[in-house]
XYZ file of C-alpha atoms in Angstrom:
357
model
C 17.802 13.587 -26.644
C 13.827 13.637 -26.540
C 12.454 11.855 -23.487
C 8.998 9.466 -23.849
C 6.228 11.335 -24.942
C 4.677 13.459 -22.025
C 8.239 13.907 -20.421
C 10.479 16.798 -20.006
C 13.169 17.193 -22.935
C 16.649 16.567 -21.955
C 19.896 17.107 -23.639
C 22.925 15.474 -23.609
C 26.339 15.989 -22.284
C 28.353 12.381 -22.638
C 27.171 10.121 -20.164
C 25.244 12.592 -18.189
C 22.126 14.908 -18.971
C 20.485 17.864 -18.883
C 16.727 17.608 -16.971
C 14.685 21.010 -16.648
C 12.784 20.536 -13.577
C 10.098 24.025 -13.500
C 12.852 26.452 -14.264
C 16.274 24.776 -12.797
C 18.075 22.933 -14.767
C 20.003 19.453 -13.136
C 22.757 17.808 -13.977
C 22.153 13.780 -14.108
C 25.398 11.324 -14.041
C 24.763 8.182 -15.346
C 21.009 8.798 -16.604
C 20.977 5.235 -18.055
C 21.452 3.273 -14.165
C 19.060 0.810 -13.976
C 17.451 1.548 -10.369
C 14.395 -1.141 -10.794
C 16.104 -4.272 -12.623
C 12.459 -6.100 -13.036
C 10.668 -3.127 -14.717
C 14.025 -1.994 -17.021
C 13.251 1.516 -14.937
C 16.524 4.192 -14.784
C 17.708 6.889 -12.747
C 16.577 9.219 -15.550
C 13.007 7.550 -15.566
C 12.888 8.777 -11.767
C 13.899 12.182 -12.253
C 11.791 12.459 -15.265
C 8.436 10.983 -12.496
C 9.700 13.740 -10.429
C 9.736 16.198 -12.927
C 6.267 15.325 -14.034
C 4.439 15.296 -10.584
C 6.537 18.143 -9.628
C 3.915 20.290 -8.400
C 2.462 17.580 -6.555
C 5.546 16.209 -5.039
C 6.461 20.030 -4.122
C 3.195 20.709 -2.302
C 4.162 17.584 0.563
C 7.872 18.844 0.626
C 7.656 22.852 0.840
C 9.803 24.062 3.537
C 9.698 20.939 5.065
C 13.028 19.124 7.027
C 13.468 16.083 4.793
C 15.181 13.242 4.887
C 16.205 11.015 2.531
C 16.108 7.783 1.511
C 19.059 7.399 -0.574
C 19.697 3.907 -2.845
C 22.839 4.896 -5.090
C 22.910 1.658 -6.668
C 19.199 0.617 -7.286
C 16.891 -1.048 -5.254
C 18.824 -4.107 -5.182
C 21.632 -2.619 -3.784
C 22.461 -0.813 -0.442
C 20.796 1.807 1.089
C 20.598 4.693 3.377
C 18.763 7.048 5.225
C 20.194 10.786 5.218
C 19.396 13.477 7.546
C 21.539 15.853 7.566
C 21.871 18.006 4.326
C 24.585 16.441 1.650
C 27.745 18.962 1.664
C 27.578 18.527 -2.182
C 24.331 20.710 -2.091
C 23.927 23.603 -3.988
C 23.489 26.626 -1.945
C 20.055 27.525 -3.661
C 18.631 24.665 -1.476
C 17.365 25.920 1.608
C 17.996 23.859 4.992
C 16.388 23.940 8.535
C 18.250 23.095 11.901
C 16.420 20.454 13.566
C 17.341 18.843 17.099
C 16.659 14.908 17.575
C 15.719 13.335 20.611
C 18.916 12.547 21.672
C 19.830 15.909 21.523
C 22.059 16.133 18.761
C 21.059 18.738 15.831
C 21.752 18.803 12.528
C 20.985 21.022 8.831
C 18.629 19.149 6.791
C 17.394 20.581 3.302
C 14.484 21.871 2.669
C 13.114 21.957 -0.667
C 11.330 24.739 -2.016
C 11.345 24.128 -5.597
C 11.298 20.957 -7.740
C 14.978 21.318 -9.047
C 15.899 20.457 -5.099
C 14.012 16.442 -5.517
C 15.415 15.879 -9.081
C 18.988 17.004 -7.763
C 18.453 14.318 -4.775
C 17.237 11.699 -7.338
C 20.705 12.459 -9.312
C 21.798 10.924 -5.572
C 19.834 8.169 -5.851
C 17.210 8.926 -3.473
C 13.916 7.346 -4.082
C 11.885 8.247 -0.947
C 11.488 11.303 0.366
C 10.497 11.708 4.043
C 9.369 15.195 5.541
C 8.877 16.659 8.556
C 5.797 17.231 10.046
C 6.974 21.117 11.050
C 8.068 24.334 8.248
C 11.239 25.766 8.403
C 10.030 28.840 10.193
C 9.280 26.512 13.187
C 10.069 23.683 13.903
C 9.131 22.250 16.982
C 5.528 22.526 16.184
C 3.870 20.433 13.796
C 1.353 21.774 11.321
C -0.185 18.271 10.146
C -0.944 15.098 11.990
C -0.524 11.962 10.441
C -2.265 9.148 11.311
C -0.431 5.486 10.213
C -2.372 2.546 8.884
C -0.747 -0.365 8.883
C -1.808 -3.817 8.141
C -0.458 -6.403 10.292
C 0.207 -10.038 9.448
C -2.853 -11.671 8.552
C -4.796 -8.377 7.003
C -4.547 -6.096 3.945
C -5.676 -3.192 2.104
C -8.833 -3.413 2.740
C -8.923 -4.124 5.755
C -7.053 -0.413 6.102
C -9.980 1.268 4.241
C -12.711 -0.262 6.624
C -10.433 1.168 9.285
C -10.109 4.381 7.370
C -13.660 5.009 6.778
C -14.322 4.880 10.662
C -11.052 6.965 11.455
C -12.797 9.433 8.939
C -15.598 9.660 11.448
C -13.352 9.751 14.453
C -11.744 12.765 13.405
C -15.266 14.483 12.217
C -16.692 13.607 15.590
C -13.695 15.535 17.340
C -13.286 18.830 16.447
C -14.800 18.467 12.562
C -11.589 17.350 11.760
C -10.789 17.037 8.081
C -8.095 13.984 6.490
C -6.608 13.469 3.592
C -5.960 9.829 2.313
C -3.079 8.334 0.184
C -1.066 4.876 -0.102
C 1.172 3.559 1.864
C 2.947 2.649 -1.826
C 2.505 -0.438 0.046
C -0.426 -2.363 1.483
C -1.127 0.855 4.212
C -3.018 3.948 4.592
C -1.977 7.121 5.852
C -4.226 9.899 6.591
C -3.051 13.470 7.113
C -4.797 16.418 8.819
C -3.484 19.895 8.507
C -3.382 21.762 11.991
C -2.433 25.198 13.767
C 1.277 24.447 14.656
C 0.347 25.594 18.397
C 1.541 21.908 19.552
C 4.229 20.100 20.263
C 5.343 17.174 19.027
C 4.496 15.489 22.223
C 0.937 16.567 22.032
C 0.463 15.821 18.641
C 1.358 12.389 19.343
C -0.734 12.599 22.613
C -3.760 13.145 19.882
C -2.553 11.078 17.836
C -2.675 7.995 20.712
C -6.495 9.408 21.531
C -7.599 9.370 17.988
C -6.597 5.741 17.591
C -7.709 4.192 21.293
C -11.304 5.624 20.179
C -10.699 4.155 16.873
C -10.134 0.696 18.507
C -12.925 1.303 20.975
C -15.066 1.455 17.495
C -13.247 -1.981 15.676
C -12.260 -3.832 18.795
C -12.004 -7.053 16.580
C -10.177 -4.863 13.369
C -7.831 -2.055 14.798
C -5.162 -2.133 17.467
C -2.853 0.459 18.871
C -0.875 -2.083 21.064
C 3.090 -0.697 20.606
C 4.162 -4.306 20.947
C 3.845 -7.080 18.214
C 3.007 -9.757 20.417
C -0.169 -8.036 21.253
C -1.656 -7.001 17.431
C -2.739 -10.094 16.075
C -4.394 -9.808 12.494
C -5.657 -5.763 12.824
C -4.898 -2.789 11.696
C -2.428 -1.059 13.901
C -2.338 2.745 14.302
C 0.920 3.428 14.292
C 0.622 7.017 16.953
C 4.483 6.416 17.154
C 4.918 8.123 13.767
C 4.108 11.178 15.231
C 6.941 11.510 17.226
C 9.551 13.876 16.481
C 12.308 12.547 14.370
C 9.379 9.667 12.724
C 8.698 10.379 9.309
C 6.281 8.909 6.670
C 6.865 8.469 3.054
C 5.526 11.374 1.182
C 2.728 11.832 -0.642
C 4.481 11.266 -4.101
C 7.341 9.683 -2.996
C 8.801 6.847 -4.759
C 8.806 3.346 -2.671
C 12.091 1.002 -3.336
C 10.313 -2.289 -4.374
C 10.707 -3.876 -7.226
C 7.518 -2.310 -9.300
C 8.737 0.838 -8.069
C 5.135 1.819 -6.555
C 4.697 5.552 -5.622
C 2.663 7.123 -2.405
C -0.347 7.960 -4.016
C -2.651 10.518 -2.745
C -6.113 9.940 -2.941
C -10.343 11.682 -3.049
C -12.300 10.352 -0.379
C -14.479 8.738 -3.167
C -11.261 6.792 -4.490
C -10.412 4.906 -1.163
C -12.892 1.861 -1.735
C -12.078 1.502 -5.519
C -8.030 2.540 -5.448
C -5.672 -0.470 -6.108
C -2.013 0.602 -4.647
C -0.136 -1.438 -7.169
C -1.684 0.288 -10.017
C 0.267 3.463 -8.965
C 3.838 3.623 -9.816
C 7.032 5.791 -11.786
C 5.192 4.586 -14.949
C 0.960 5.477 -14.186
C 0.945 8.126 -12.020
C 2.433 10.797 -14.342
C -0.829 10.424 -16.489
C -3.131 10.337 -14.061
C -1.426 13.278 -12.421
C -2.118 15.331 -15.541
C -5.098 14.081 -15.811
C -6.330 15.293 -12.216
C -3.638 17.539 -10.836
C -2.430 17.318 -6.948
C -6.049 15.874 -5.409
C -4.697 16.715 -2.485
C -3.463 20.484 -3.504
C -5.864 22.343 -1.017
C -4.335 20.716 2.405
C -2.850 23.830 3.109
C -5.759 25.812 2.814
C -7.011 24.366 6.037
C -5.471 24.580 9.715
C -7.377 22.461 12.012
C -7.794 22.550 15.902
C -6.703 19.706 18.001
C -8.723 20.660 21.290
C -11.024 18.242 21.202
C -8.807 15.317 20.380
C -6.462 16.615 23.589
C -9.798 16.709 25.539
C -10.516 13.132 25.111
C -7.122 11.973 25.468
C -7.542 13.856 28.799
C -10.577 12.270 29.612
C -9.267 8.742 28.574
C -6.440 9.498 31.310
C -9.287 10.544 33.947
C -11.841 8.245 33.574
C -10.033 5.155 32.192
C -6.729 5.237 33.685
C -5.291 5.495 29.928
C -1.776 7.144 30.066
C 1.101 7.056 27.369
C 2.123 4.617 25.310
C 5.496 3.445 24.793
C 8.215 5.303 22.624
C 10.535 3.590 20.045
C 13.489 1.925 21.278
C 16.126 4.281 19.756
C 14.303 7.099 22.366
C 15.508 8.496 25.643
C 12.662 7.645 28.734
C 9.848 10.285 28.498
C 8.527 11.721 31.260
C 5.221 9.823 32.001
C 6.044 6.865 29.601
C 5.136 3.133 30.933
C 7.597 1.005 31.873
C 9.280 0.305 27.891
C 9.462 -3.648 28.195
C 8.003 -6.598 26.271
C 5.032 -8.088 27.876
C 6.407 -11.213 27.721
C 9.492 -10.599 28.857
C 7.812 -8.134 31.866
C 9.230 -9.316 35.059
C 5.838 -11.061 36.847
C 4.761 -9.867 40.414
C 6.009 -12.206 43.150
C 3.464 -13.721 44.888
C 2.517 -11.990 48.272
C 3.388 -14.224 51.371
C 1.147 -15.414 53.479
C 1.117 -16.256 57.707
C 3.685 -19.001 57.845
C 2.535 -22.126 60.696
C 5.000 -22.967 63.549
């Protein structure tokens, strides 16, 4: 059986198939599953995206802890998030022991070639979600990523104003370089390759200073309040995806809504013009052989985060600006604020005054 013209051939075997996916051939049950039921859009059609922006998708996975995000039955049906490595997986899938903040550890895979995404599409997984560390070390971060996220009330392009100024932000400190893709959504995320000197906690330390001066910049258009209450209609910098165990969608990755939009990187020069439901399972194939990976010289480039640290230490110094709150799910950090909802933050009593005989 011939797939659509411009995908990989596959053959045959009953109810399942054959894909070659850049030298490793996978298995895939039940190629004909219907995983988007408003664009007619199969498990096979996924594996067959994968296959064709395999380079692409491999570049934001390599050697990476990844977890997936696993929908066996379609979008429409339920869904999972997996982190520790499937005992189904074939042993020429590399793994990576990883601890989480509670303590616990587990194996998750690693994929080094594109046969490893295909095989966890045969699994139903649409999104893949990395780790911002290699394999060879993983308690150190080599990329920060820097979250986007349009709050009630704003939208894409109210992300690319904000993303134009982060752009500065992170030239301004340390000649910091960022590459920008969709959400797959109505986001931004922006990703800067770095030494992997830090930890995880100093990442996210940078990640906090990078967004305080963005807000400092766009009082009236960017937030990094943690709690909901306090956003309002603004772009909030999510600094909490940089801590360890957070994840974002891949560059690449497949997002589970119904037009089955992808996480599409993007040029600089693409940001103002770029319309994220225009890239999906069906467009991006073309326009990734049209173009290649635009974002295939990231790992050229190893940024410093000194001066980023420096002004987070000077925010601390000069404006009394400490951490931020973690997640929930999170043990207390050491130096954290006080993890409550504002409005549900216990009020001062009153100090008593000289009572009268």
């Amino acid at each position: 059986m011939r797939g659509k013209p411009g995908t990989p051939t596959v053959a045959r075997m009953g109810d399942a198939v054959e894909l070659a996916a850049a030298g490793r051939t996978v298995r895939l049950s039940s190629p004909g599953k219907v995983f988007f039921p408003e664009r007619g859009l199969t498990k096979l059609d996924v594996a067959e995206y994968y296959v064709a922006v395999g380079p692409g998708i491999l570049r934001a996975l390599r050697n990476r802890p990844t977890t997936l995000e696993r929908y066996p039955e379609g979008v429409t049906g339920e869904s999972f998030f997996q982190k520790r490595a499937p005992k189904n997986m074939p042993d020429w899938i590399p793994t990576a022991h990883i601890t989480f903040p509670s303590g616990r550890s587990a194996d998750e895979m690693c994929p080094t070639e594109v046969g490893a995404v295909v095989w966890a599409a045969q699994f139903g997984t649409l999104t893949f979600h990395p780790w911002p560390v290699r394999r060879d070390d993983v308690d150190h971060p080599d990329e920060l990523r820097l979250d986007l996220d349009p709050q009630p009330g704003t939208d894409y392009a109210d992300a690319v104003r904000a993303a134009h100024e982060l752009r500065a932000v992170l030239n301004e400190f340390g000649g910091l370089r960022g590459w920008p893709k969709t959400s797959g959504g109505r986001g931004l995320h922006v990703f800067v390759p770095i030494e992997p000197r830090w930890t995880f906690a100093q990442v996210r330390r940078a990640a906090i200073a990078a967004g305080r001066e963005l807000e400092r910049r766009m009082p009236d258009h960017v937030t990094i309040a943690w709690w909901k209450e306090e956003r309002g209609a603004k772009i909030f910098v999510d600094y909490n995806q940089t801590a360890r165990d957070r994840t974002i969608a891949s560059a690449y990755s497949v997002r589970p809504r119904p037009q089955a939009p992808v996480s599409a990187p993007l040029r600089w020069e693409e940001v103002d013009v770029a319309v994220p439901r225009d890239f999906d399972v069906t467009t991006m194939p073309a326009r990734f052989a049209e173009l290649g990976d635009v974002h295939a010289d990231m790992d050229d480039h190893a940024f410093s985060l000194e001066a980023l640290l420096e002004l987070a230490r000077r925010d601390e110094h000069d404006h009394g600006l400490a951490d931020l709150p973690y997640p929930p799910e999170y043990p207390k950090m050491p130096g954290e604020p006080k993890r409550v909802q504002p409005s549900r933050a216990k009020k001062p009593r009153p100090a008593e005054g000289p009572t009268t005989p």
